[in-house]
PDB file of C-alpha atoms in Angstrom:
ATOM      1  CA  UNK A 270      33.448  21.923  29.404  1.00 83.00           C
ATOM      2  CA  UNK A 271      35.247  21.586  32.905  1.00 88.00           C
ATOM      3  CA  UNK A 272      38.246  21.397  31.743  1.00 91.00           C
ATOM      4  CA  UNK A 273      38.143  24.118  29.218  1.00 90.00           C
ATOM      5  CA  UNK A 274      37.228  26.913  31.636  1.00 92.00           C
ATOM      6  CA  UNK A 275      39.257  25.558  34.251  1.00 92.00           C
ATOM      7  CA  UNK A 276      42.291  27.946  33.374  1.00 94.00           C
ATOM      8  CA  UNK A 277      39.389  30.575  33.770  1.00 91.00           C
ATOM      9  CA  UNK A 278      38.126  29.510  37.156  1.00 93.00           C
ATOM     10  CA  UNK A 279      41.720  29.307  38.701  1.00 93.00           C
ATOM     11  CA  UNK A 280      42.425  32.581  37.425  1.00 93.00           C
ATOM     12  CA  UNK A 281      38.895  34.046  39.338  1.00 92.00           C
ATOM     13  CA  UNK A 282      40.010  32.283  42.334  1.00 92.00           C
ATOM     14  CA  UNK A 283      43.447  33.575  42.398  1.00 93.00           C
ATOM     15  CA  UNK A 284      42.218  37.056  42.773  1.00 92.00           C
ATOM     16  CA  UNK A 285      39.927  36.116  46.132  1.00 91.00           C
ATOM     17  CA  UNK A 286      36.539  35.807  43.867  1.00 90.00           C
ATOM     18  CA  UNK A 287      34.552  32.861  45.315  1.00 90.00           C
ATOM     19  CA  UNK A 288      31.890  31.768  42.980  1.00 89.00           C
ATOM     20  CA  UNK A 289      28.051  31.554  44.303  1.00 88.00           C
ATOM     21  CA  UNK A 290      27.477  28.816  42.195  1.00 88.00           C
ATOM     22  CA  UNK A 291      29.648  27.060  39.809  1.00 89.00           C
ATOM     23  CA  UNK A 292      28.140  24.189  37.226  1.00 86.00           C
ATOM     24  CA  UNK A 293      29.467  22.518  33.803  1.00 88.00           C
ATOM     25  CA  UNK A 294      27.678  20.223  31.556  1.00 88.00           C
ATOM     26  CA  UNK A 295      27.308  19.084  28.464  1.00 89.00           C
ATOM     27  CA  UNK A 296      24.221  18.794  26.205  1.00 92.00           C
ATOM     28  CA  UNK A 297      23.650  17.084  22.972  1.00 94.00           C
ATOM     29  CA  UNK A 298      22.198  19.281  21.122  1.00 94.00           C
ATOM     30  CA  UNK A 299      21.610  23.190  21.338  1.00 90.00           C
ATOM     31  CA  UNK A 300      17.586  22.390  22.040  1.00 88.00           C
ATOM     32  CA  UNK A 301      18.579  20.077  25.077  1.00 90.00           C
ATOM     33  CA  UNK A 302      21.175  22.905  26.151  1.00 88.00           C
ATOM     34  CA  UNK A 303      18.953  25.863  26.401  1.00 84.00           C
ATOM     35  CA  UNK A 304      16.207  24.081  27.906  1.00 85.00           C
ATOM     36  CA  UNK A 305      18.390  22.980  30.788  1.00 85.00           C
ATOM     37  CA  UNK A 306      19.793  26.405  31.270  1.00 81.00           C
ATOM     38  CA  UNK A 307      16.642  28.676  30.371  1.00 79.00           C
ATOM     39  CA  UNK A 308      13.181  26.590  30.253  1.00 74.00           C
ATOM     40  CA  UNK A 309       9.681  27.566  29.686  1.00 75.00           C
ATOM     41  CA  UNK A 310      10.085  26.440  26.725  1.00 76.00           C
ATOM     42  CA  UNK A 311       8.697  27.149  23.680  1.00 74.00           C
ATOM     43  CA  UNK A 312       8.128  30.686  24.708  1.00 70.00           C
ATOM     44  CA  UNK A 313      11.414  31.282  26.967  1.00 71.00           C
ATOM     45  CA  UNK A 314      11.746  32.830  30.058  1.00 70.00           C
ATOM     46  CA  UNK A 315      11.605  36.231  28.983  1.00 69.00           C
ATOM     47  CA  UNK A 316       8.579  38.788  29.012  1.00 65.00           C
ATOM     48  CA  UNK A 317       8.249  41.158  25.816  1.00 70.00           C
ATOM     49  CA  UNK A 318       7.329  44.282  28.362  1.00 85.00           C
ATOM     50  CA  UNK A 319      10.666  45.544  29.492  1.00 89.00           C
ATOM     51  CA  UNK A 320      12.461  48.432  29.128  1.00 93.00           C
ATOM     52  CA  UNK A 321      16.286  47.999  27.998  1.00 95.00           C
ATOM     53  CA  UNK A 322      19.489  50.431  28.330  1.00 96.00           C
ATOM     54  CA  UNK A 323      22.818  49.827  27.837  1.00 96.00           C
ATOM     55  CA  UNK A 324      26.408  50.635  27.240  1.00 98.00           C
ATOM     56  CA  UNK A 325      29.492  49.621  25.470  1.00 98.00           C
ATOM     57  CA  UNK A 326      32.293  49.071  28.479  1.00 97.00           C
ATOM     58  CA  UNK A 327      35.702  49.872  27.667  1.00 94.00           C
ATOM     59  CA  UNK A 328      38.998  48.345  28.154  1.00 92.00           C
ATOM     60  CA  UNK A 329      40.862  51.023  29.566  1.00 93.00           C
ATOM     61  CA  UNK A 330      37.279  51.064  31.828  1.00 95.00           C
ATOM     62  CA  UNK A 331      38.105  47.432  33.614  1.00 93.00           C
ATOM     63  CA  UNK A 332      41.713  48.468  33.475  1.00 94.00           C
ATOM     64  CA  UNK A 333      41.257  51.567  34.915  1.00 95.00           C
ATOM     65  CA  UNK A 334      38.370  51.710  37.049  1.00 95.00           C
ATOM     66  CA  UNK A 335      36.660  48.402  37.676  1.00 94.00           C
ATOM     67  CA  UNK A 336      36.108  49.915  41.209  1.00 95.00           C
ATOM     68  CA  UNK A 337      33.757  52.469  40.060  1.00 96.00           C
ATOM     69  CA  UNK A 338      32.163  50.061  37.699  1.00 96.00           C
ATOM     70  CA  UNK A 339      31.549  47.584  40.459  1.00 95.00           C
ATOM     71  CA  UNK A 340      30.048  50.138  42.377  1.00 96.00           C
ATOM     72  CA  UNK A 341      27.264  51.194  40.056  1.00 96.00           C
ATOM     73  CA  UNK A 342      26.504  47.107  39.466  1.00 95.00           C
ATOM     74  CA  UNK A 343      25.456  47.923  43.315  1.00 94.00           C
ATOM     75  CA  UNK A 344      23.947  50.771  42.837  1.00 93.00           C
ATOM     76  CA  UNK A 345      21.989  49.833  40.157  1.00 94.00           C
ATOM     77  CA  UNK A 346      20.684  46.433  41.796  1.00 90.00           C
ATOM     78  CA  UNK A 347      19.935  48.158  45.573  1.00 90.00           C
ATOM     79  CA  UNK A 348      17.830  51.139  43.527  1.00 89.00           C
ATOM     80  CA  UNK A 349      14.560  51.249  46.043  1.00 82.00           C
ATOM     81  CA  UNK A 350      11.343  50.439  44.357  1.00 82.00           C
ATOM     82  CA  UNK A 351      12.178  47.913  41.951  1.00 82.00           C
ATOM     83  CA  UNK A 352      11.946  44.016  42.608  1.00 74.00           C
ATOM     84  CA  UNK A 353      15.311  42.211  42.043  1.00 69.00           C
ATOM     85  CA  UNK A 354      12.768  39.765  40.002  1.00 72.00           C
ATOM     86  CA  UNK A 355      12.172  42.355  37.742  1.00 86.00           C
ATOM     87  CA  UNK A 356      15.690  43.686  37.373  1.00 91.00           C
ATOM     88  CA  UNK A 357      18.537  41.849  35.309  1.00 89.00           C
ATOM     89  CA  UNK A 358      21.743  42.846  34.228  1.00 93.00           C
ATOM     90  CA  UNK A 359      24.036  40.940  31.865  1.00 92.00           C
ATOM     91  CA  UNK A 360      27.263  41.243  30.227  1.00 92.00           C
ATOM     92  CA  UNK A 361      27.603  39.698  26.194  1.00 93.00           C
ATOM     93  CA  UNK A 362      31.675  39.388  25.598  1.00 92.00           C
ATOM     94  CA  UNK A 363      32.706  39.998  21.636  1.00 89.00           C
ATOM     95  CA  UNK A 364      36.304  40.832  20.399  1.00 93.00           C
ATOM     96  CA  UNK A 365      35.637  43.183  17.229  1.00 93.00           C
ATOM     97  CA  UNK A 366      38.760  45.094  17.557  1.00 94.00           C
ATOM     98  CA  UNK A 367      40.176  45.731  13.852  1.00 93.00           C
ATOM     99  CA  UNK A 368      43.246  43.413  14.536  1.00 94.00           C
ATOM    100  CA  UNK A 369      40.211  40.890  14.810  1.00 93.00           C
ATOM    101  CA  UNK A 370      38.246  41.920  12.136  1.00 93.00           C
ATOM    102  CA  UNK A 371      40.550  42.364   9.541  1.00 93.00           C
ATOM    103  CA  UNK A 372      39.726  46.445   8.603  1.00 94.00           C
ATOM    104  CA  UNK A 373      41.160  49.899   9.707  1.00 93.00           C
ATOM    105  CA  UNK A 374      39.741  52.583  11.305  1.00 91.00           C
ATOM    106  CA  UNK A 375      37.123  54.243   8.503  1.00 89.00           C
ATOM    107  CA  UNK A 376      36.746  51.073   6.950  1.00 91.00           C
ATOM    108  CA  UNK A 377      32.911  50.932   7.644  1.00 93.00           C
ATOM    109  CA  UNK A 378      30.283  52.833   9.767  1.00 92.00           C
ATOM    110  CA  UNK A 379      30.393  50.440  12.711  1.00 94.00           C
ATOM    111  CA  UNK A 380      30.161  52.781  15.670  1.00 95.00           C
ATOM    112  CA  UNK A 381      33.994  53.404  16.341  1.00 94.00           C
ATOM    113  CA  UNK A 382      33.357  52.690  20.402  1.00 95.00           C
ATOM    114  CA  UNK A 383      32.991  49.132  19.557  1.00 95.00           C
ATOM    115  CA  UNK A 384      36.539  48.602  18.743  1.00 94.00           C
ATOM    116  CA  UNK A 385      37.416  49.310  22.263  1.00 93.00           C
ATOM    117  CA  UNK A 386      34.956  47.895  24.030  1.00 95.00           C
ATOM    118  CA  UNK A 387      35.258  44.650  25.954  1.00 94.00           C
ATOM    119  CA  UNK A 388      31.684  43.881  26.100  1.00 95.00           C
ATOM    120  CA  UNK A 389      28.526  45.150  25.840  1.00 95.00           C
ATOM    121  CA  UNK A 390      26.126  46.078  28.849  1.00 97.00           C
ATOM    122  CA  UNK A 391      22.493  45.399  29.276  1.00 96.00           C
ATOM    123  CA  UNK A 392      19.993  46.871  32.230  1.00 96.00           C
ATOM    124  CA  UNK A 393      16.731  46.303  32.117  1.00 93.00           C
ATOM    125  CA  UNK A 394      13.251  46.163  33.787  1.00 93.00           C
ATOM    126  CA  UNK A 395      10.780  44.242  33.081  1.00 88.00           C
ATOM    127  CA  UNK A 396       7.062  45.733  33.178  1.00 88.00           C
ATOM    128  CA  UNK A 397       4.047  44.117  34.286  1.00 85.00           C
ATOM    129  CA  UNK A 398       1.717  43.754  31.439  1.00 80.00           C
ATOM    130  CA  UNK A 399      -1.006  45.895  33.103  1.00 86.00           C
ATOM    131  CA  UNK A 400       0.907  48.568  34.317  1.00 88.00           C
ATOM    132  CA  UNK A 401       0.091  51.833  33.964  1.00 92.00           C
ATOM    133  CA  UNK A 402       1.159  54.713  31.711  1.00 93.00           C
ATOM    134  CA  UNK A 403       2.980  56.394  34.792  1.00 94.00           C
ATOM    135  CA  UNK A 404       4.216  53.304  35.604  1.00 92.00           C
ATOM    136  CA  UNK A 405       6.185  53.131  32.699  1.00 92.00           C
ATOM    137  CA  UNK A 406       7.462  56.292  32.122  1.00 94.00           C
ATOM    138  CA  UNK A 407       8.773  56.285  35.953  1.00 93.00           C
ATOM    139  CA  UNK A 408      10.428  52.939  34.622  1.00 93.00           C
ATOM    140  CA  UNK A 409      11.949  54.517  31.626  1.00 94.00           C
ATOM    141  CA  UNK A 410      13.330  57.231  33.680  1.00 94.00           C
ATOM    142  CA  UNK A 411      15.067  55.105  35.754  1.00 95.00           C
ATOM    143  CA  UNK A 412      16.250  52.885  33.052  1.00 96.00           C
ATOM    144  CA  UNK A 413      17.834  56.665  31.373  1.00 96.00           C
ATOM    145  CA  UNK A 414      19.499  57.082  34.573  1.00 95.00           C
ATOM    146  CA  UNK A 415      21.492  53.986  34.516  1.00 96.00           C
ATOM    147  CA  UNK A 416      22.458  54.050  31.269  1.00 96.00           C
ATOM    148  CA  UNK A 417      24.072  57.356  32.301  1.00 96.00           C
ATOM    149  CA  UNK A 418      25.552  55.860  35.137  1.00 96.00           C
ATOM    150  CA  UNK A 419      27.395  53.957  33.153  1.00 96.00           C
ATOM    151  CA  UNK A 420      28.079  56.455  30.501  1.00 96.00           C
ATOM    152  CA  UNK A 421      29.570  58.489  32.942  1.00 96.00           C
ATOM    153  CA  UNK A 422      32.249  55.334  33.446  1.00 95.00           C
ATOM    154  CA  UNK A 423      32.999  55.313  30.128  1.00 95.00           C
ATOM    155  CA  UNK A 424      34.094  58.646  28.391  1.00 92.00           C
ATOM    156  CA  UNK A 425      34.011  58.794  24.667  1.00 87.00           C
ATOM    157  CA  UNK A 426      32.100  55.764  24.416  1.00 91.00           C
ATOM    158  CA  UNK A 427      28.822  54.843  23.167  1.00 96.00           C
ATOM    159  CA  UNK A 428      25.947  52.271  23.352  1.00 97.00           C
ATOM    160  CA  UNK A 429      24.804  49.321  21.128  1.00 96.00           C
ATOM    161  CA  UNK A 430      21.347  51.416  19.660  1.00 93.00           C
ATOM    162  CA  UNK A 431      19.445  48.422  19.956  1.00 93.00           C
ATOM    163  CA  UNK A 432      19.693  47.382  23.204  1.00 94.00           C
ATOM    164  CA  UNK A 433      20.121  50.964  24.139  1.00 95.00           C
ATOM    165  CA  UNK A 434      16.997  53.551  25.452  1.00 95.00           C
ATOM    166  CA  UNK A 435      14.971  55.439  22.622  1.00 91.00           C
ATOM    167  CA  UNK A 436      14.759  58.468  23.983  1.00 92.00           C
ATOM    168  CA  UNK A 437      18.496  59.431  25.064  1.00 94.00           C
ATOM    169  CA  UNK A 438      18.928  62.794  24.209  1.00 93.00           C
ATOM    170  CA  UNK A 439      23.035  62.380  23.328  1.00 95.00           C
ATOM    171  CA  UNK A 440      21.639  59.959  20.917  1.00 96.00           C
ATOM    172  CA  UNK A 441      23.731  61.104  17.745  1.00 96.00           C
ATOM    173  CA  UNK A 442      27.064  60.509  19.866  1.00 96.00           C
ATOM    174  CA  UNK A 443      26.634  57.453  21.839  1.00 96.00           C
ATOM    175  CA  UNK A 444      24.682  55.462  18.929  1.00 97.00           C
ATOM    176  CA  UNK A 445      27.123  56.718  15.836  1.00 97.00           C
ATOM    177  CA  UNK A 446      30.249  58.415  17.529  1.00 96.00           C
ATOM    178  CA  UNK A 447      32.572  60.548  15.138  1.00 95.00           C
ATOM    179  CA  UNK A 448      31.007  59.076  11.962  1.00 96.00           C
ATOM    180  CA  UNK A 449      27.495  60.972  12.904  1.00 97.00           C
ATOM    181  CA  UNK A 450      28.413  63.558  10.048  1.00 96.00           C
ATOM    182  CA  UNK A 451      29.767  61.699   7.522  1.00 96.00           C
ATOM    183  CA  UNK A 452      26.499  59.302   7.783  1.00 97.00           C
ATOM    184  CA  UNK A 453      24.176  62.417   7.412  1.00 97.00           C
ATOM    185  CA  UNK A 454      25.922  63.225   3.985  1.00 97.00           C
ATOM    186  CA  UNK A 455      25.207  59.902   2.772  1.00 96.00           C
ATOM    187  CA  UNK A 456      21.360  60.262   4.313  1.00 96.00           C
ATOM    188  CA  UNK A 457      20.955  63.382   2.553  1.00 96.00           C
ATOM    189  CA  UNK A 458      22.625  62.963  -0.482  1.00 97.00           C
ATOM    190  CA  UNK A 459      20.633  59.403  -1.076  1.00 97.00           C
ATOM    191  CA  UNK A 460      17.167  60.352   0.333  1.00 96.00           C
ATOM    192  CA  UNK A 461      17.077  63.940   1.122  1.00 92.00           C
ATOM    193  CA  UNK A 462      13.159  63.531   1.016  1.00 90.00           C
ATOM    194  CA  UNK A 463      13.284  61.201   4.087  1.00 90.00           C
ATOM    195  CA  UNK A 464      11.446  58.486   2.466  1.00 91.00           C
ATOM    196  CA  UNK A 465      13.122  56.253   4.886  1.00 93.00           C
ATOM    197  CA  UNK A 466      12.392  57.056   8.568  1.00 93.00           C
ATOM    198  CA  UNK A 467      13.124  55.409  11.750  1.00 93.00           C
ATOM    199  CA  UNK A 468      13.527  57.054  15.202  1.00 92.00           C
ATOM    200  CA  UNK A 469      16.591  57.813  16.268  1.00 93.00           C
ATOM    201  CA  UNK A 470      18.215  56.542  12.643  1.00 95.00           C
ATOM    202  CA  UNK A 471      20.492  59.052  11.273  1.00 96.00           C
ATOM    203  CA  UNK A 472      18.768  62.450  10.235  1.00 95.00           C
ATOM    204  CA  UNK A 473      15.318  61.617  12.223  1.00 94.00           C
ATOM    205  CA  UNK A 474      16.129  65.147  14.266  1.00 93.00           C
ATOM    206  CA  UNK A 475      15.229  66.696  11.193  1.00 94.00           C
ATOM    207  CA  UNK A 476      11.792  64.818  11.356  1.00 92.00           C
ATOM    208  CA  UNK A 477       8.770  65.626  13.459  1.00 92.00           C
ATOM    209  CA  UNK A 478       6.538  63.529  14.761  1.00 90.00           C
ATOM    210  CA  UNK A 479       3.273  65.664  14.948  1.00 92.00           C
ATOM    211  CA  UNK A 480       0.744  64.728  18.132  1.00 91.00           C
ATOM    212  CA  UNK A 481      -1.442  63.155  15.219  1.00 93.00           C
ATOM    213  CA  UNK A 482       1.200  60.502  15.040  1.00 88.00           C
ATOM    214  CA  UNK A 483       1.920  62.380  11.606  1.00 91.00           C
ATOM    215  CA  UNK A 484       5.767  62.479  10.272  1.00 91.00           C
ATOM    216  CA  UNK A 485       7.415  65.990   8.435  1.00 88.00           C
ATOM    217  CA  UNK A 486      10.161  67.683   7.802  1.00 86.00           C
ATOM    218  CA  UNK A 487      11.402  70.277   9.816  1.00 80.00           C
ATOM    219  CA  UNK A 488      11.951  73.572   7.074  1.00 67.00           C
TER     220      UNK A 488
END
């Protein structure tokens, strides 16, 4: 493993980056490696309260502004009121460019933003287990406001909807891009009754969700 990111770690270097902490090994199996690296095992380290956000980051973004991007990472992890415990922010790398992938622009419904993205970005809190309903929502507000943070970095972008928040009112652009439309014909034309539902899928604007917890279609 040394040896195959040293190219990477003399590159880092070469541009003044000194690494906190620096550590290769090798495991034989995949159990034996993520219980070195992430423990608690058989549950993980991770709690299922949190509240996630996220954004696709550009190319042209590190190319072109990695000093504005650096300065919302520090932004984001000085924000007053939340403990750096409960705070994490991580960075998954995947090339899915069409030269990679092997298909042309309109080939599929693959939110367009992902063929220029370098990787995607996660935020997110994590929330105690007993805290309160106004606990949360101030979370989730803060969690929006990153996310736009970073939206702002990243013009004509979008977000990976999963990872992304659920109540993002630009929703339509940053979670489907240009093929928003084009997806709506197929909704409508397939199941203009809205037998299938899911929030924020294509089409659920047309849905309400009544304070009964009740679903119907807007006339």
């Amino acid at each position: 493993m040394a040896e195959a990111l040293a190219s990477y770690k003399e590159e880092i270097q070469a541009i003044n980056i000194t690494f906190a902490a620096y550590e290769t090994s090798d495991r034989p199996n995949f159990y034996d490696h993520y219980e070195h690296y992430t423990g608690s095992l058989p549950y993980g380290p991770y709690a299922t309260n949190d509240i996630i956000g996220g954004r696709l980051i550009t190319r042209s973004t590190i190319q072109n502004n990695v000093t504005g991007l650096i300065s919302v990472f520090k932004d984001t992890i000085s924000t007053t009121g939340i403990p750096t415990t409960s705070l994490r922010i991580n960075g998954i790398a995947a090339n899915v460019t069409h030269s990679r992938v092997g298909n042309h622009v309109g080939s599929n419904a693959v939110l367009p933003a992902w063929r220029d993205s370098l990787y995607w970005l996660n935020v997110d809190i994590g929330i105690e287990a007993a805290a309160s309903r106004e606990k949360i929502h101030q979370i989730q507000a803060q969690v929006n406001a990153f996310q736009d943070q970073f939206k702002v970095l990243t013009p004509g972008g979008g977000s990976y909807m999963n990872e992304a928040t659920f109540d993002n009112p630009t929703w339509d652009e940053d979670y489907y891009g240009e093929n928003y439309d084009q997806l709506l014909e197929v909704k409508l034309s397939y199941d203009p009754n809205f037998v299938l539902y899911a929030h924020r899928s294509v089409g659920s604007d047309l849905m309400t969700v009544a304070s009964d917890g009740r679903l119907y279609k807007d006339l």
